[in-house]
């Protein structure tokens, strides 16, 4: 009988610990963040270092975008351009695109008309999960540059 009472108490404590470990309820402490980070995406198009990219290219294509997605911005002298949401990349990829890694899925985001004779940096910011204060699972930063 004594053993059953101790076992029941231990089991109840374990159940509370497990249920609060995945909770966003700050009553029992913070939610643990995942320890696994994903590699940053790769810029496929316009290919990093490309020159004379048409100002109406209309799309930026990345591979290796994680399941939480993210946002892309293009920066040039004094201006930042936000890309649209990710969707399927055109198939085949446009001429001059870099080759994606084996098994990687290419995703495209629309961009407005660019400025002529300008250099652009393509930047990625990973999303966080809903309702969490954890940092993004995918690191961001500059993925490459190209010029029009």
XYZ file of N, CA and C in Angstrom:
444
model
N 0.827 -1.183 0.000
C 0.000 0.000 0.000
C 0.878 1.255 0.000
N 1.900 1.246 0.873
C 2.806 2.397 0.956
C 3.495 2.629 -0.392
N 3.923 1.512 -1.018
C 4.572 1.598 -2.321
C 3.643 2.207 -3.372
N 2.371 1.847 -3.388
C 1.417 2.390 -4.347
C 1.226 3.886 -4.160
N 1.210 4.360 -2.918
C 1.030 5.783 -2.655
C 2.237 6.574 -3.171
N 3.440 6.079 -2.932
C 4.649 6.751 -3.420
C 4.674 6.728 -4.944
N 4.335 5.575 -5.521
C 4.314 5.447 -6.976
C 3.287 6.406 -7.587
N 2.094 6.518 -7.000
C 1.045 7.414 -7.499
C 1.488 8.864 -7.410
N 2.135 9.239 -6.316
C 2.624 10.615 -6.150
C 3.700 10.915 -7.183
N 4.622 9.992 -7.384
C 5.686 10.193 -8.370
C 5.105 10.295 -9.773
N 4.142 9.455 -10.094
C 3.502 9.486 -11.406
C 2.767 10.801 -11.634
N 2.077 11.304 -10.635
C 1.368 12.584 -10.741
C 2.359 13.725 -10.941
N 3.470 13.704 -10.238
C 4.492 14.748 -10.388
C 5.085 14.727 -11.787
N 5.316 13.534 -12.303
C 5.852 13.405 -13.656
C 4.859 13.938 -14.686
N 3.588 13.641 -14.523
C 2.560 14.121 -15.452
C 2.490 15.638 -15.444
N 2.573 16.261 -14.286
C 2.556 17.731 -14.205
C 3.790 18.298 -14.886
N 4.952 17.706 -14.642
C 6.192 18.194 -15.256
C 6.126 18.095 -16.769
N 5.621 16.980 -17.286
C 5.535 16.820 -18.737
C 4.518 17.765 -19.360
N 3.403 17.977 -18.693
C 2.384 18.845 -19.277
C 2.823 20.301 -19.262
N 3.619 20.719 -18.304
C 4.067 22.110 -18.271
C 5.295 22.330 -19.136
N 6.030 21.276 -19.471
C 7.224 21.441 -20.300
C 6.876 21.914 -21.698
N 5.689 21.605 -22.186
C 5.294 21.999 -23.530
C 4.252 23.110 -23.502
N 4.090 23.734 -22.391
C 3.065 24.753 -22.238
C 3.660 26.143 -22.381
N 2.864 27.073 -22.849
C 3.272 28.473 -22.888
C 2.780 29.215 -21.654
N 2.284 28.488 -20.684
C 1.799 29.063 -19.437
C 2.998 29.367 -18.553
N 3.249 30.646 -18.274
C 4.425 31.043 -17.512
C 4.286 30.747 -16.021
N 3.152 30.219 -15.582
C 2.951 29.885 -14.172
C 3.978 28.861 -13.708
N 4.308 27.906 -14.567
C 5.218 26.830 -14.201
C 6.611 27.015 -14.798
N 6.942 28.181 -15.301
C 8.264 28.428 -15.869
C 8.208 28.537 -17.381
N 9.311 28.918 -17.976
C 9.332 29.130 -19.424
C 9.283 27.825 -20.209
N 8.823 27.947 -21.428
C 8.791 26.816 -22.338
C 10.212 26.542 -22.816
N 10.667 25.304 -22.764
C 12.010 25.017 -23.263
C 12.058 25.195 -24.779
N 13.131 25.778 -25.256
C 13.300 25.992 -26.697
C 14.010 24.793 -27.316
N 13.678 24.468 -28.561
C 14.375 23.367 -29.235
C 15.863 23.680 -29.356
N 16.674 22.666 -29.245
C 18.118 22.854 -29.304
C 18.660 22.678 -30.719
N 17.841 22.228 -31.646
C 18.308 21.965 -33.007
C 18.041 23.183 -33.878
N 19.094 23.705 -34.479
C 18.963 24.809 -35.421
C 19.116 24.264 -36.827
N 18.433 24.882 -37.763
C 18.538 24.472 -39.156
C 19.523 25.380 -39.867
N 20.146 24.846 -40.890
C 21.072 25.632 -41.701
C 20.307 26.764 -42.374
N 20.975 27.891 -42.619
C 20.276 28.988 -43.291
C 19.917 28.617 -44.725
N 18.924 29.305 -45.283
C 18.566 29.052 -46.683
C 19.711 29.444 -47.616
N 19.582 29.003 -48.847
C 20.571 29.309 -49.878
C 19.896 30.122 -50.980
N 20.537 31.206 -51.400
C 20.029 32.017 -52.505
C 20.345 31.308 -53.816
N 19.291 31.023 -54.591
C 19.464 30.374 -55.884
C 19.329 31.355 -57.048
N 18.389 32.303 -56.898
C 18.122 33.223 -58.015
C 17.600 34.540 -57.504
N 18.160 35.642 -57.950
C 19.349 35.744 -58.771
C 20.554 35.122 -58.065
N 21.366 34.474 -58.849
C 22.534 33.770 -58.326
C 23.452 34.760 -57.620
N 23.984 34.409 -56.454
C 24.907 35.319 -55.759
C 26.048 35.764 -56.674
N 26.280 37.055 -56.694
C 27.329 37.632 -57.527
C 26.885 37.964 -58.936
N 25.633 37.671 -59.285
C 25.154 37.943 -60.644
C 25.177 39.442 -60.924
N 25.487 39.784 -62.172
C 25.503 41.181 -62.623
C 24.502 41.329 -63.755
N 24.053 42.544 -63.974
C 23.114 42.869 -65.042
C 21.803 42.089 -64.915
N 21.350 41.881 -63.683
C 20.055 41.234 -63.452
C 18.969 42.198 -63.910
N 17.989 41.745 -64.686
C 16.925 42.644 -65.156
C 16.162 43.259 -63.970
N 15.777 44.517 -64.100
C 15.064 45.194 -63.002
C 13.671 44.603 -62.785
N 13.140 43.917 -63.788
C 11.808 43.302 -63.664
C 11.910 41.786 -63.453
N 12.956 41.333 -62.769
C 13.166 39.908 -62.527
C 11.950 39.300 -61.816
N 11.306 40.050 -60.939
C 10.021 39.672 -60.357
C 10.004 38.628 -59.257
N 11.122 37.932 -59.040
C 11.112 36.852 -58.062
C 12.512 36.643 -57.489
N 12.552 36.216 -56.243
C 13.789 35.753 -55.628
C 13.520 34.310 -55.221
N 14.492 33.410 -55.449
C 14.297 31.984 -55.188
C 15.347 31.501 -54.189
N 14.870 30.826 -53.149
C 15.740 30.263 -52.122
C 15.495 28.768 -52.021
N 16.474 28.045 -51.523
C 16.261 26.645 -51.146
C 16.613 26.507 -49.681
N 16.188 25.416 -49.093
C 16.478 25.106 -47.693
C 15.758 26.037 -46.718
N 14.568 26.512 -47.085
C 13.760 27.303 -46.157
C 13.069 26.309 -45.231
N 13.238 26.489 -43.931
C 12.693 25.551 -42.949
C 11.178 25.563 -42.881
N 10.599 24.648 -42.109
C 9.152 24.507 -42.033
C 8.443 25.721 -41.426
N 9.148 26.526 -40.644
C 8.527 27.726 -40.077
C 8.589 28.910 -41.025
N 9.331 28.768 -42.128
C 9.419 29.856 -43.104
C 10.212 31.037 -42.583
N 9.980 32.155 -43.174
C 10.694 33.368 -42.821
C 10.347 34.473 -43.789
N 11.108 35.554 -43.704
C 10.874 36.671 -44.607
C 12.179 37.057 -45.291
N 12.027 37.601 -46.483
C 13.171 38.023 -47.287
C 13.052 39.509 -47.566
N 14.172 40.213 -47.424
C 14.245 41.609 -47.828
C 15.459 41.787 -48.722
N 15.352 42.735 -49.628
C 16.468 43.128 -50.469
C 16.835 44.543 -50.066
N 18.111 44.779 -49.814
C 18.541 46.122 -49.433
C 19.515 46.654 -50.471
N 19.372 47.934 -50.728
C 20.278 48.664 -51.596
C 20.496 50.014 -50.926
N 21.361 50.825 -51.452
C 21.700 52.106 -50.826
C 20.443 52.893 -50.458
N 20.165 52.986 -49.157
C 19.053 53.792 -48.668
C 17.665 53.229 -48.879
N 17.548 51.982 -49.293
C 16.222 51.432 -49.575
C 16.162 49.945 -49.194
N 15.019 49.543 -48.660
C 14.767 48.132 -48.358
C 13.489 47.718 -49.064
N 13.545 46.593 -49.746
C 12.401 46.064 -50.477
C 12.002 44.745 -49.830
N 10.742 44.620 -49.411
C 10.259 43.366 -48.827
C 9.745 42.461 -49.933
N 10.121 41.200 -49.862
C 9.612 40.212 -50.808
C 8.277 39.686 -50.293
N 7.507 39.090 -51.176
C 6.226 38.512 -50.795
C 6.414 37.193 -50.049
N 5.322 36.517 -49.812
C 5.348 35.218 -49.127
C 5.943 34.150 -50.035
N 6.473 33.099 -49.412
C 7.039 32.000 -50.177
C 5.955 31.135 -50.793
N 6.271 30.653 -51.984
C 5.410 29.722 -52.694
C 6.299 28.826 -53.530
N 5.715 27.969 -54.325
C 6.516 27.072 -55.160
C 7.367 27.862 -56.161
N 8.561 27.396 -56.400
C 9.447 28.012 -57.392
C 9.042 27.542 -58.779
N 9.293 28.355 -59.794
C 8.987 27.901 -61.148
C 9.838 26.682 -61.508
N 9.263 25.833 -62.342
C 10.003 24.658 -62.778
C 9.971 24.610 -64.299
N 11.074 24.585 -64.932
C 12.429 24.583 -64.392
C 12.790 25.951 -63.807
N 13.873 25.980 -63.007
C 14.341 27.251 -62.458
C 14.798 28.153 -63.600
N 14.720 29.468 -63.399
C 15.150 30.390 -64.458
C 16.610 30.174 -64.857
N 16.916 30.530 -66.084
C 18.290 30.430 -66.580
C 19.208 31.269 -65.688
N 20.346 30.714 -65.351
C 21.307 31.427 -64.514
C 21.137 31.183 -63.025
N 20.157 30.386 -62.635
C 19.951 30.090 -61.206
C 21.021 29.121 -60.725
N 21.370 29.222 -59.452
C 22.280 28.252 -58.835
C 21.545 26.921 -58.685
N 22.281 25.858 -58.574
C 21.700 24.526 -58.424
C 21.397 24.268 -56.952
N 20.156 23.864 -56.626
C 19.852 23.565 -55.222
C 20.591 22.317 -54.748
N 20.775 22.219 -53.436
C 21.398 21.046 -52.843
C 20.514 19.827 -53.115
N 21.108 18.646 -53.168
C 20.293 17.431 -53.384
C 19.212 17.312 -52.322
N 17.992 17.071 -52.750
C 16.870 16.902 -51.847
C 16.246 18.198 -51.343
N 16.840 19.348 -51.663
C 16.303 20.635 -51.200
C 15.163 21.080 -52.106
N 14.194 21.737 -51.528
C 13.059 22.270 -52.271
C 13.263 23.763 -52.491
N 13.107 24.199 -53.718
C 13.234 25.626 -54.033
C 11.896 26.306 -53.786
N 11.950 27.502 -53.199
C 10.753 28.295 -52.948
C 10.981 29.708 -53.470
N 9.937 30.311 -53.989
C 10.035 31.633 -54.595
C 9.203 32.647 -53.828
N 9.668 33.887 -53.838
C 8.922 35.013 -53.271
C 8.965 36.140 -54.292
N 7.824 36.767 -54.528
C 7.767 37.833 -55.526
C 8.431 39.102 -54.994
N 9.011 39.870 -55.913
C 9.623 41.163 -55.580
C 9.171 42.196 -56.607
N 9.091 43.451 -56.186
C 8.697 44.497 -57.140
C 9.847 44.835 -58.083
N 9.583 45.718 -59.023
C 10.608 46.183 -59.950
C 11.752 46.815 -59.162
N 12.976 46.470 -59.533
C 14.164 46.949 -58.835
C 14.702 48.228 -59.473
N 15.618 48.890 -58.773
C 16.281 50.089 -59.311
C 17.399 49.665 -60.258
N 17.539 50.394 -61.365
C 18.603 50.114 -62.331
C 19.959 50.490 -61.748
N 20.990 49.808 -62.204
C 22.380 50.086 -61.815
C 22.563 50.126 -60.299
N 21.998 49.147 -59.616
C 22.072 49.085 -58.152
C 22.572 47.721 -57.701
N 23.215 47.704 -56.546
C 23.640 46.453 -55.911
C 22.657 46.123 -54.795
N 22.241 44.884 -54.713
C 21.277 44.435 -53.721
C 21.864 43.331 -52.855
N 21.559 43.383 -51.574
C 21.844 42.286 -50.648
C 20.529 41.589 -50.364
N 20.546 40.263 -50.386
C 19.348 39.474 -50.089
C 19.487 38.962 -48.652
N 18.509 39.324 -47.823
C 18.554 38.997 -46.391
C 17.377 38.120 -46.008
N 17.630 37.170 -45.104
C 16.603 36.250 -44.629
C 16.476 36.374 -43.118
N 15.223 36.357 -42.627
C 14.940 36.320 -41.193
C 13.994 35.157 -40.948
N 14.417 34.199 -40.143
C 13.593 33.026 -39.844
C 12.443 33.364 -38.911
N 11.326 32.677 -39.080
C 10.158 32.846 -38.206
C 10.321 32.027 -36.937
N 9.637 32.458 -35.882
C 9.551 31.674 -34.652
C 8.198 30.977 -34.647
N 8.055 29.969 -33.825
C 6.777 29.277 -33.692
C 5.757 30.187 -33.025
N 4.484 29.965 -33.293
C 3.425 30.772 -32.684
C 3.421 30.605 -31.173
N 3.279 31.701 -30.465
C 3.135 31.655 -29.023
C 4.390 31.279 -28.271
N 5.550 31.479 -28.848
C 6.787 31.127 -28.161
C 7.745 32.298 -28.155
N 8.568 32.356 -27.142
C 9.583 33.399 -27.072
C 10.949 32.854 -27.475
N 10.971 31.666 -28.052
C 12.214 31.060 -28.504
C 12.738 31.797 -29.739
N 14.051 31.808 -29.929
C 14.586 32.413 -31.150
C 14.221 31.564 -32.358
N 14.339 32.119 -33.577
C 14.030 31.329 -34.776
C 14.879 30.063 -34.831
N 14.303 28.995 -35.388
C 15.045 27.745 -35.550
C 16.039 27.837 -36.694
N 15.891 28.846 -37.534
C 16.757 28.989 -38.688
C 17.420 30.360 -38.620
N 18.748 30.357 -38.632
C 19.461 31.628 -38.531
C 19.249 32.443 -39.801
N 19.363 33.728 -39.659
C 19.173 34.627 -40.787
C 20.444 35.390 -41.098
N 20.275 36.377 -41.920
C 21.404 37.205 -42.327
C 21.426 37.366 -43.829
N 22.535 37.876 -44.316
C 22.699 38.101 -45.748
C 23.024 36.789 -46.439
N 22.257 36.469 -47.484
C 22.444 35.226 -48.218
C 23.301 35.411 -49.474
N 23.410 36.635 -49.930
C 24.181 36.923 -51.128
C 23.844 38.283 -51.682
N 24.564 38.670 -52.708
C 24.348 39.968 -53.356
C 24.283 39.770 -54.871
N 23.643 40.731 -55.540
C 23.615 40.770 -57.002
C 23.451 42.230 -57.412
N 23.627 42.498 -58.686
C 23.465 43.884 -59.169
C 22.617 43.913 -60.436
N 21.942 45.038 -60.612
C 21.093 45.224 -61.792
C 21.833 46.014 -62.846
